[in-house]
GROMACS .gro file of N, CA and C in nm:
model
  492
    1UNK      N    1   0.176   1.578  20.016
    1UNK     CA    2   0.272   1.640  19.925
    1UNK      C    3   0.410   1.628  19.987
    2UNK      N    4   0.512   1.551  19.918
    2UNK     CA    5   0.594   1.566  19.957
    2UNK      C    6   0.713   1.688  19.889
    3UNK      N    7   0.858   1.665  19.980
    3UNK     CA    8   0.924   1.780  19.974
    3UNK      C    9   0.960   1.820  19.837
    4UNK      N   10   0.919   1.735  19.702
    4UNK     CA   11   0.952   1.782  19.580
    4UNK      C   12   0.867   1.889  19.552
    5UNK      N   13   0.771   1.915  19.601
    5UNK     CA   14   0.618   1.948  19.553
    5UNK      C   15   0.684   2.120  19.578
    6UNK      N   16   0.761   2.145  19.651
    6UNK     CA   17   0.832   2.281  19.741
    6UNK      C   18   0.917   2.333  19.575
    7UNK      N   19   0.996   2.257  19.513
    7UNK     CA   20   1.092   2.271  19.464
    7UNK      C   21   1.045   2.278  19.295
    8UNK      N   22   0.875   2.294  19.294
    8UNK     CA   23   0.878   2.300  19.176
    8UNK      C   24   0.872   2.416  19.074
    9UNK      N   25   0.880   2.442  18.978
    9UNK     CA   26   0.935   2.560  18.910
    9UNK      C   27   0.853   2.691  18.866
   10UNK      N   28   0.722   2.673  18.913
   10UNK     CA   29   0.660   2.800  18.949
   10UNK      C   30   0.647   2.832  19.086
   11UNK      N   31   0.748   2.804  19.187
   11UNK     CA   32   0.721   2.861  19.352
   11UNK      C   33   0.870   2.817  19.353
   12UNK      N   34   0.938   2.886  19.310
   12UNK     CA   35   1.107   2.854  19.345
   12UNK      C   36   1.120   3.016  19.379
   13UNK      N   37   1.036   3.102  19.321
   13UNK     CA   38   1.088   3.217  19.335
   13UNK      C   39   1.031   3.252  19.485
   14UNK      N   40   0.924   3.209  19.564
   14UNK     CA   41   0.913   3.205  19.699
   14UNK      C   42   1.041   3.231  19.797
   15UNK      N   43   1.130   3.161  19.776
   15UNK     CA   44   1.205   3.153  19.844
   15UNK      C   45   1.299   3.255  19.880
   16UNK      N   46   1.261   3.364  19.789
   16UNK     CA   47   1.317   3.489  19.820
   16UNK      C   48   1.250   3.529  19.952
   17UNK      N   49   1.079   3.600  19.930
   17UNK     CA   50   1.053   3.674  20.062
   17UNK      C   51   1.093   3.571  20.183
   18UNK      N   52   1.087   3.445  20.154
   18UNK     CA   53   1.113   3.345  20.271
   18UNK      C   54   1.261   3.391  20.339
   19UNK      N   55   1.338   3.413  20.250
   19UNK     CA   56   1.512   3.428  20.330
   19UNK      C   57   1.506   3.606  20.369
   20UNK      N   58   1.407   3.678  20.340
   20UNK     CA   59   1.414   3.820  20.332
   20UNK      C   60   1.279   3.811  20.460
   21UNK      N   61   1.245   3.767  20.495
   21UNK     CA   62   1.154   3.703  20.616
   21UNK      C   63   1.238   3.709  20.741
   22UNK      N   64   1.294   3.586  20.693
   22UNK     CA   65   1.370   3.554  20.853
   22UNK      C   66   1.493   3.663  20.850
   23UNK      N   67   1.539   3.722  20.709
   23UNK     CA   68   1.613   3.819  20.724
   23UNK      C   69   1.593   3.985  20.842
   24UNK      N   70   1.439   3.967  20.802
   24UNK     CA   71   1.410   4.075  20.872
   24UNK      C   72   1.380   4.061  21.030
   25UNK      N   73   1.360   3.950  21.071
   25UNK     CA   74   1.270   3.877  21.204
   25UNK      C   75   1.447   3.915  21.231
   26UNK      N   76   1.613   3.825  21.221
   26UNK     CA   77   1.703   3.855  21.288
   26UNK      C   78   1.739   4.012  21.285
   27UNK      N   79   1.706   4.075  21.181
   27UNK     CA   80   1.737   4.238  21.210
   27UNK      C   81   1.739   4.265  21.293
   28UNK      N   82   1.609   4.226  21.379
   28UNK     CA   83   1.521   4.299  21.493
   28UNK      C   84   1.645   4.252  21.576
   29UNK      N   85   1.718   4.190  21.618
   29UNK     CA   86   1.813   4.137  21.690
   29UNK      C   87   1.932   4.166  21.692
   30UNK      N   88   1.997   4.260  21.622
   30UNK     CA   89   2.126   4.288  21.588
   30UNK      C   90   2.119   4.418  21.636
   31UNK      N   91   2.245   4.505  21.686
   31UNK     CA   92   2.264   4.601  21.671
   31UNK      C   93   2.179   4.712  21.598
   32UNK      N   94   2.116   4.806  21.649
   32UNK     CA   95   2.042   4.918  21.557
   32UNK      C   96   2.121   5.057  21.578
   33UNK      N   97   2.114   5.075  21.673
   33UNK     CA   98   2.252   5.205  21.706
   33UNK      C   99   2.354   5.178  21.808
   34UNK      N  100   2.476   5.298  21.773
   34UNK     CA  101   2.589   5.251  21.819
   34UNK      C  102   2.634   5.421  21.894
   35UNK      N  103   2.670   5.422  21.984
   35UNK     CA  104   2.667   5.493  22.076
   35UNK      C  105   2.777   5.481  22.125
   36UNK      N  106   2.926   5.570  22.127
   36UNK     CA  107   3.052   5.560  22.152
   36UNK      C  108   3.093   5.410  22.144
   37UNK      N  109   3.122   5.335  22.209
   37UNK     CA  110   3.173   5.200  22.209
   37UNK      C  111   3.038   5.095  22.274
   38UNK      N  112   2.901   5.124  22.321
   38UNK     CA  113   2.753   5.084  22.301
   38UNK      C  114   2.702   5.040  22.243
   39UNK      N  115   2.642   4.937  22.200
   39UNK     CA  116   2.570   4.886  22.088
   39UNK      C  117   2.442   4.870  22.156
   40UNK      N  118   2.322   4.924  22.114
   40UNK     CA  119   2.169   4.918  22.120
   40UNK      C  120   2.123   4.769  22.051
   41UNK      N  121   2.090   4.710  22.057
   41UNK     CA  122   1.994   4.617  22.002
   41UNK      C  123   1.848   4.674  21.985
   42UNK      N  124   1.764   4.606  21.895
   42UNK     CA  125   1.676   4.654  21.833
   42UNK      C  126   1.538   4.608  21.929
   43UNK      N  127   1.567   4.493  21.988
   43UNK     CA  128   1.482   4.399  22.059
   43UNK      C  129   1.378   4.484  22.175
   44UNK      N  130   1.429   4.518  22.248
   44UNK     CA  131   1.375   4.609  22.366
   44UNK      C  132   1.254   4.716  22.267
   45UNK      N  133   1.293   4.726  22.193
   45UNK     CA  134   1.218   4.872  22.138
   45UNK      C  135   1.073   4.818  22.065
   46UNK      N  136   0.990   4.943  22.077
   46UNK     CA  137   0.871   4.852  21.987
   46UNK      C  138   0.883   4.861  21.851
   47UNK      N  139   0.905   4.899  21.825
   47UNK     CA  140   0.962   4.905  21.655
   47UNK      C  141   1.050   4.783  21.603
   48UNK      N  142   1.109   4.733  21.715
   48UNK     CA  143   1.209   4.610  21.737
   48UNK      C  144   1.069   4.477  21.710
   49UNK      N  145   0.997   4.512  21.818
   49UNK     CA  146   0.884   4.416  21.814
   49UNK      C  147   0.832   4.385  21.678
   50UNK      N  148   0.819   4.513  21.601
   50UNK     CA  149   0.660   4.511  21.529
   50UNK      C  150   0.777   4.473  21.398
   51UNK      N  151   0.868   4.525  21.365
   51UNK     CA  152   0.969   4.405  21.281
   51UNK      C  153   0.984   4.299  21.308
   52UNK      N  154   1.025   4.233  21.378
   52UNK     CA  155   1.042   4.093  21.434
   52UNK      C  156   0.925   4.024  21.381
   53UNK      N  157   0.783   4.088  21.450
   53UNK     CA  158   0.652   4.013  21.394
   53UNK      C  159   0.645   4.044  21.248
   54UNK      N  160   0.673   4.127  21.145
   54UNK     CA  161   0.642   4.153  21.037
   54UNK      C  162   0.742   4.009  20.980
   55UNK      N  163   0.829   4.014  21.006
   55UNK     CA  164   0.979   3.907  20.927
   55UNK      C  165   0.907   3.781  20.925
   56UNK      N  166   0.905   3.747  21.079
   56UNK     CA  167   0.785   3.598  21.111
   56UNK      C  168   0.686   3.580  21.010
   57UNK      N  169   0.593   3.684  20.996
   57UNK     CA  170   0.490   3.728  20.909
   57UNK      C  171   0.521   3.690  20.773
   58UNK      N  172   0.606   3.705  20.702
   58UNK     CA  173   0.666   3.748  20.580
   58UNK      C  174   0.710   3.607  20.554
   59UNK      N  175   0.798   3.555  20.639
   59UNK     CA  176   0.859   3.394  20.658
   59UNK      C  177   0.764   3.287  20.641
   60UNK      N  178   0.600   3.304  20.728
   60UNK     CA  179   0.493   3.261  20.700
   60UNK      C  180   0.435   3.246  20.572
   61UNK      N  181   0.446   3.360  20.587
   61UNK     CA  182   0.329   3.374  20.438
   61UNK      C  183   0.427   3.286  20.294
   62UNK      N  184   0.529   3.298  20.290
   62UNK     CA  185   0.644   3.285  20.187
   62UNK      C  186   0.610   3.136  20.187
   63UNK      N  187   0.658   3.064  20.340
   63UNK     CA  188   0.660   2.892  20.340
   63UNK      C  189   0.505   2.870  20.303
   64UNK      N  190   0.445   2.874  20.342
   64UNK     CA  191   0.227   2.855  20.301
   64UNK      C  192   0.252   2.851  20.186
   65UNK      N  193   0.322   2.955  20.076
   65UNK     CA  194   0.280   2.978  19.943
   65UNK      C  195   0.340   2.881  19.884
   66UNK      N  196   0.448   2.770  19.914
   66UNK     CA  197   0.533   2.712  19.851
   66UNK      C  198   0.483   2.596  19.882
   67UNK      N  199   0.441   2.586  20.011
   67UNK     CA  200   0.338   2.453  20.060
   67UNK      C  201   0.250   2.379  19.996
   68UNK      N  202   0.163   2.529  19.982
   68UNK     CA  203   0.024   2.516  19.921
   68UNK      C  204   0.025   2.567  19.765
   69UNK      N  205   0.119   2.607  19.710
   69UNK     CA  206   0.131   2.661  19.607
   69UNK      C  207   0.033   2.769  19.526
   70UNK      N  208  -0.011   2.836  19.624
   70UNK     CA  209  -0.099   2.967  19.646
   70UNK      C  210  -0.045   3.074  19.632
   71UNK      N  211  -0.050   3.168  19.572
   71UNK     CA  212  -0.012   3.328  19.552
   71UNK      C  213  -0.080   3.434  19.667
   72UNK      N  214   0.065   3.484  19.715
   72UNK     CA  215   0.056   3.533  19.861
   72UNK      C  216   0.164   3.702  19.810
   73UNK      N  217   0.142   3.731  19.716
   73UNK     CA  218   0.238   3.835  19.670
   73UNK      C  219   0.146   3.966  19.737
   74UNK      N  220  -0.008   3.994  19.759
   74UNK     CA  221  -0.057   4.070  19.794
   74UNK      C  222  -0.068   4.088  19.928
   75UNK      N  223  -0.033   4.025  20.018
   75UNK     CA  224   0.007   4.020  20.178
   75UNK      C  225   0.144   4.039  20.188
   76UNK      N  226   0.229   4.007  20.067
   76UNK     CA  227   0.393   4.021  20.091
   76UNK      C  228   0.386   4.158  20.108
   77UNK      N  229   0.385   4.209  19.972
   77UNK     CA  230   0.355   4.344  19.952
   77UNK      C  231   0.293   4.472  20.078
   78UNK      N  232   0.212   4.430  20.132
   78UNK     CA  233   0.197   4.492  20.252
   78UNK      C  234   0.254   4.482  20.343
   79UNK      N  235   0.329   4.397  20.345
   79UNK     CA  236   0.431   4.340  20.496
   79UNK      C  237   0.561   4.427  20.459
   80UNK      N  238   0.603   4.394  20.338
   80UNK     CA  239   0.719   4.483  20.301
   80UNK      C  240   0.718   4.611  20.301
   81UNK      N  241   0.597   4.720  20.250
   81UNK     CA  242   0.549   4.834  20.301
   81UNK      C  243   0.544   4.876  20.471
   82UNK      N  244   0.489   4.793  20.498
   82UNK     CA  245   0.486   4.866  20.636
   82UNK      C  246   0.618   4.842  20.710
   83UNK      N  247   0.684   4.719  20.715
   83UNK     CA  248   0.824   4.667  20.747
   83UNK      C  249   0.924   4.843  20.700
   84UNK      N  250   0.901   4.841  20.557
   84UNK     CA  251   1.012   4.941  20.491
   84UNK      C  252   0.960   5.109  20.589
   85UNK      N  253   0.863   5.089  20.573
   85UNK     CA  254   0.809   5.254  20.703
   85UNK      C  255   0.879   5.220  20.816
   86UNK      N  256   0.904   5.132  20.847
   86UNK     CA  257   0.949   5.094  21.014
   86UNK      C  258   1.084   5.143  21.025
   87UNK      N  259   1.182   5.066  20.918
   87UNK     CA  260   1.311   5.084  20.909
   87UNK      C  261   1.369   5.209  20.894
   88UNK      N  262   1.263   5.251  20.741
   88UNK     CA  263   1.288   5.408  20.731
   88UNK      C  264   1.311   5.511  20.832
   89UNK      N  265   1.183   5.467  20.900
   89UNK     CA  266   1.230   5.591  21.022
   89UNK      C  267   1.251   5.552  21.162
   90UNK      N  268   1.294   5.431  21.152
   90UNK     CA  269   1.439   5.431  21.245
   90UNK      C  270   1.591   5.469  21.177
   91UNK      N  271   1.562   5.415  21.100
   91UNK     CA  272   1.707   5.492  21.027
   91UNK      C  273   1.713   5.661  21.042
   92UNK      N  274   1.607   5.733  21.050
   92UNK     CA  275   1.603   5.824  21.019
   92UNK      C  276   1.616   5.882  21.173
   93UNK      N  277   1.527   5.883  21.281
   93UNK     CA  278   1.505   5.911  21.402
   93UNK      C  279   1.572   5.860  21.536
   94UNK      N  280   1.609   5.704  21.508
   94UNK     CA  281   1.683   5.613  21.626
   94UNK      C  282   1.790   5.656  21.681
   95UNK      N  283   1.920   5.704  21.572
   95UNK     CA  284   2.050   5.708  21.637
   95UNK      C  285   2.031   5.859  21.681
   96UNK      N  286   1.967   5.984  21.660
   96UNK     CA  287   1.933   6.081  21.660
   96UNK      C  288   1.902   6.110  21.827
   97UNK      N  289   1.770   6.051  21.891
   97UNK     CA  290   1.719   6.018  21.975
   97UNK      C  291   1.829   5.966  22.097
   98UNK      N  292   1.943   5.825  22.038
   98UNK     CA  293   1.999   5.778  22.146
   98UNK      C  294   2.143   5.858  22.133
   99UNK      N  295   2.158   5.947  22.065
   99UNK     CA  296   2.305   6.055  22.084
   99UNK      C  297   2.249   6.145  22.200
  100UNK      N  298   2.109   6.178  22.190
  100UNK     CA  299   2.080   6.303  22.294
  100UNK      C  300   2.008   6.241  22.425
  101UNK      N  301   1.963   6.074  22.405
  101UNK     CA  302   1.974   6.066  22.575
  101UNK      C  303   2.112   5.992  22.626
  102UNK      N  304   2.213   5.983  22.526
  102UNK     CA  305   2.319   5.967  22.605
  102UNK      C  306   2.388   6.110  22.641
  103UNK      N  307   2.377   6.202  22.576
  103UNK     CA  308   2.377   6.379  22.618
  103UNK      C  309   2.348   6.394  22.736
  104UNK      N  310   2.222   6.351  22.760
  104UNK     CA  311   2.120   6.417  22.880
  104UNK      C  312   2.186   6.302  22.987
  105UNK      N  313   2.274   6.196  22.951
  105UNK     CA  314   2.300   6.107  23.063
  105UNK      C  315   2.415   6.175  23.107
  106UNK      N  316   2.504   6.186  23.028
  106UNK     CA  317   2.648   6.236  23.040
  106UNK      C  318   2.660   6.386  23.104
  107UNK      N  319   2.538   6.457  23.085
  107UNK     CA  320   2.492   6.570  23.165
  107UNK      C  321   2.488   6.553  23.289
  108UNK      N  322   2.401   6.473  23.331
  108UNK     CA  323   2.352   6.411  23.465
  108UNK      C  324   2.482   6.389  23.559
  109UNK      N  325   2.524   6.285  23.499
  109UNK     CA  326   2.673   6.286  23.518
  109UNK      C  327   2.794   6.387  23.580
  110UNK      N  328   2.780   6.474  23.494
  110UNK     CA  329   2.867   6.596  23.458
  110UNK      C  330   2.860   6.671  23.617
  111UNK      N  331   2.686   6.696  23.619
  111UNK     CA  332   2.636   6.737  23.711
  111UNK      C  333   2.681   6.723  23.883
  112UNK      N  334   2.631   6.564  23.862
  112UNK     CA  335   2.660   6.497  23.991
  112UNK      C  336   2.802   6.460  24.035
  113UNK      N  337   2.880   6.463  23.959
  113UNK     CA  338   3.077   6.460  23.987
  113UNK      C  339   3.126   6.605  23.969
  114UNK      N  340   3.027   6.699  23.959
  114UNK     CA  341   3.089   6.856  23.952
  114UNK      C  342   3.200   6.869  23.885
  115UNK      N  343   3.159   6.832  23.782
  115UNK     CA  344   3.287   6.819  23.661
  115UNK      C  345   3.247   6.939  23.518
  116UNK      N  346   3.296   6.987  23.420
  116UNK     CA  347   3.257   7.075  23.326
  116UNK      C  348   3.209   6.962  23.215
  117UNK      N  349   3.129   6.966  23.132
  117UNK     CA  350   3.011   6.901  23.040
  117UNK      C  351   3.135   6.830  22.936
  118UNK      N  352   3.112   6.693  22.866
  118UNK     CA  353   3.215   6.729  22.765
  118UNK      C  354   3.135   6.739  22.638
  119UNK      N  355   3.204   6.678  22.480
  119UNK     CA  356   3.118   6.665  22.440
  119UNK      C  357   2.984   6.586  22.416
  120UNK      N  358   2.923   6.582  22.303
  120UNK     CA  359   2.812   6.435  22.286
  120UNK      C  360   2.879   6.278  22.217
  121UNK      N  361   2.869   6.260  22.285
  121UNK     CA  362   2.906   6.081  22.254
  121UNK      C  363   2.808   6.072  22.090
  122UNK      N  364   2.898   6.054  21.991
  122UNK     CA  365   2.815   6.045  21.835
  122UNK      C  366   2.779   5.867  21.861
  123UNK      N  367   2.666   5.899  21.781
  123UNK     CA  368   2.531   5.767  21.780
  123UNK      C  369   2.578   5.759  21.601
  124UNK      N  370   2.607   5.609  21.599
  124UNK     CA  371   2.611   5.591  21.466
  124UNK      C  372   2.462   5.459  21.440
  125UNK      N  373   2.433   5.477  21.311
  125UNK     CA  374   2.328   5.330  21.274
  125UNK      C  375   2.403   5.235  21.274
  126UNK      N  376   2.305   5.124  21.326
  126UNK     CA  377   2.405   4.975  21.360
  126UNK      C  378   2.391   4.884  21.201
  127UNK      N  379   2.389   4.789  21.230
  127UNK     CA  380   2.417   4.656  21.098
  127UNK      C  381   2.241   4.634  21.106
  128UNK      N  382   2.183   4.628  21.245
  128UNK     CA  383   2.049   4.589  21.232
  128UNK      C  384   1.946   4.665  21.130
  129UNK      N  385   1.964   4.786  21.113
  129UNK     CA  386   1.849   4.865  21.061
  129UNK      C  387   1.935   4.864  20.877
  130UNK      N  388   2.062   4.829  20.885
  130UNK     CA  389   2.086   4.833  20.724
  130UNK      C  390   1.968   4.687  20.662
  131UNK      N  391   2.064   4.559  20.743
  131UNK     CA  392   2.022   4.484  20.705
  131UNK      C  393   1.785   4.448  20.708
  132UNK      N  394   1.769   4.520  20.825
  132UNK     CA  395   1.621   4.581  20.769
  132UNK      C  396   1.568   4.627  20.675
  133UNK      N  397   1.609   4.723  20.618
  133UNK     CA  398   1.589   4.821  20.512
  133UNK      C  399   1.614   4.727  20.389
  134UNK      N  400   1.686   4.652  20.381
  134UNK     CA  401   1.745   4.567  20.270
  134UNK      C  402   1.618   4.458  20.270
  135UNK      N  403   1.611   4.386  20.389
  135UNK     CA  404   1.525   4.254  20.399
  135UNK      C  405   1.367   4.320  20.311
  136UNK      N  406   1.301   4.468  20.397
  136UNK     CA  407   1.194   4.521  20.367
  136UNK      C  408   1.180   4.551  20.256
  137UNK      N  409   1.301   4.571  20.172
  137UNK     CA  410   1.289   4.639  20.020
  137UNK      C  411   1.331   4.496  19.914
  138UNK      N  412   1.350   4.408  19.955
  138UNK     CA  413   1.366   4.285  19.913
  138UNK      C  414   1.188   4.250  19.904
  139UNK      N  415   1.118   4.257  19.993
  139UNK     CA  416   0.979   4.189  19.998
  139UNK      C  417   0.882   4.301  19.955
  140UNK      N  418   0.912   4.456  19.918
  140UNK     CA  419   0.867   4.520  19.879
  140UNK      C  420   0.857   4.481  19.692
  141UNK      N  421   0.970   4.456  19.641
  141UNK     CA  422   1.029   4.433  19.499
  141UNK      C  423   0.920   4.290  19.485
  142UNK      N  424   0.971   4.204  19.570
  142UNK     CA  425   0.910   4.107  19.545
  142UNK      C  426   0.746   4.092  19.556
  143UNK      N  427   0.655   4.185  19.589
  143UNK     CA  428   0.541   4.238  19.597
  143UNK      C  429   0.481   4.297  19.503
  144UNK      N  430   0.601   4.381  19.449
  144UNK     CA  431   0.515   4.466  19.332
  144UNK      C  432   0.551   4.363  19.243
  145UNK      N  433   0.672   4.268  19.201
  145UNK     CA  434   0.614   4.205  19.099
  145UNK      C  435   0.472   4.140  19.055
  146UNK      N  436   0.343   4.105  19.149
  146UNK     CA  437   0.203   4.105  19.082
  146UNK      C  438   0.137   4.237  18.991
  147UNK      N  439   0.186   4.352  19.013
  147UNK     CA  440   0.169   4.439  18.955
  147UNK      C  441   0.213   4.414  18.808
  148UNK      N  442   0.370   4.408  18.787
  148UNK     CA  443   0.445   4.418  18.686
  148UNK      C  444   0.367   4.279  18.581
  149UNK      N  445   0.306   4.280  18.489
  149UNK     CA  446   0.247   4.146  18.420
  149UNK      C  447   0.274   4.137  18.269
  150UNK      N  448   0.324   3.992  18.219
  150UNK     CA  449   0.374   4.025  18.111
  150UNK      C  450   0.299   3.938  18.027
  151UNK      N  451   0.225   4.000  17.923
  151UNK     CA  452   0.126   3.896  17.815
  151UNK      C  453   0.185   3.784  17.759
  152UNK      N  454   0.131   3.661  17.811
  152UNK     CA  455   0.145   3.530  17.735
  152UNK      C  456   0.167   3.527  17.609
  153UNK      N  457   0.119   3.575  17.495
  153UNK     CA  458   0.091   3.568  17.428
  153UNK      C  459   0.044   3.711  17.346
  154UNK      N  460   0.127   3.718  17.242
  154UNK     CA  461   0.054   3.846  17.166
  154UNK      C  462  -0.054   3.807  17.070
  155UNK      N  463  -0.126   3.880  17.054
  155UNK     CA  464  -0.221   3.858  16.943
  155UNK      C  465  -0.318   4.018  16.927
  156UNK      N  466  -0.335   4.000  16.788
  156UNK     CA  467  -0.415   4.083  16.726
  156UNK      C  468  -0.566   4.054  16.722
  157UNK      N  469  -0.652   4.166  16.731
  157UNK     CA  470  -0.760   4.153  16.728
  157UNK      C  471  -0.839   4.178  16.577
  158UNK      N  472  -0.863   4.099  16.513
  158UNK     CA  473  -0.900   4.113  16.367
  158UNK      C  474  -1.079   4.183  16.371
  159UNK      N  475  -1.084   4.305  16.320
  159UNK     CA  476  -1.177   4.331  16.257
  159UNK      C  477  -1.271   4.301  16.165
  160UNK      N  478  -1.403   4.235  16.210
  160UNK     CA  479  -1.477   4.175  16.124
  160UNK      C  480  -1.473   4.218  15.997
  161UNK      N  481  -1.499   4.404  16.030
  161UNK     CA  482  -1.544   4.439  15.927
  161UNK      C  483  -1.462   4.513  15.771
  162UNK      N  484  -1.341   4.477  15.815
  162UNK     CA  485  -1.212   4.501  15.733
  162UNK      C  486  -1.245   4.443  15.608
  163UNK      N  487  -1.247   4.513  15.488
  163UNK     CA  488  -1.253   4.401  15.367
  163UNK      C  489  -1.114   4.435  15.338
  164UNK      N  490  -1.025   4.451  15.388
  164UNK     CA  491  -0.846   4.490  15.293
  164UNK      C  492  -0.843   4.362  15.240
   0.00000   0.00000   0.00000
């Protein structure tokens, strides 16, 4: 099969989870929280990991389906689910977490130069976990469309026994 076989007009729409794939695999790589003038990357963390592998995952499954021209919407769909739990609550828990161990650092600190405490260095969310949340809810949409199904064709079912 060559490369036309990719481009034909029932697997064009593939190419969404495919760019929302590798969208999510670089998330894992960008900035996730931001910590006075700090930027966290997502990479180190396991949550960093298990996105990264989900995006790969997602990127996979997307190119196979366009390859092979196989319907892979029920593995998307789960990738985008669990991907979108990931993001969610890093969005929710991450910058939270790295405001109060930069607290507990700046304490330490405080401590050891016998100096008075100042305040907490504010943790903002980075570009990584937007653009996550976006990639995950991109392959989520694109998942439930097997759900969403629209009849070929209308038709009525005629009653034998109708004499009208």
């Amino acid at each position: 099969m060559g490369l036309g076989g990719v481009f034909r007009p029932g697997m064009r729409g593939y190419f969404i989870p495919l760019v929302a794939g590798v969208a999510l695999l670089i998330s894992a790589f960008l900035p996730w929280v931001i910590v006075g003038d700090v930027s966290l990357n997502g990479v180190p963390d396991v949550a960093a990991l298990w996105v990264a592998g989900l995006g790969a995952l997602a990127a996979v499954l997307a190119a196979l389906s366009l390859i092979t021209r196989r319907n892979s919407r029920h593995p998307l769909l789960i990738v985008g689910l669990v991907s979108l739990g990931i993001m969610f609550l890093s969005w929710r828990i991450m910058p939270q977490t790295a405001g109060e161990r930069a607290l507990t650092v700046s304490q330490a600190f405080a401590i050891v130069e016998n100096r008075p405490v100042g305040a907490a260095p504010v943790a903002f969310v980075g570009s990584g976990i937007y653009v996550g949340l976006i990639a995950s809810a991109v392959l989520v949409c694109f998942g439930l469309t097997i759900v969403i199904k629209r009849a070929s064709t209308a038709y009525v079912i005629a009653d034998p026994d109708d004499d009208v």
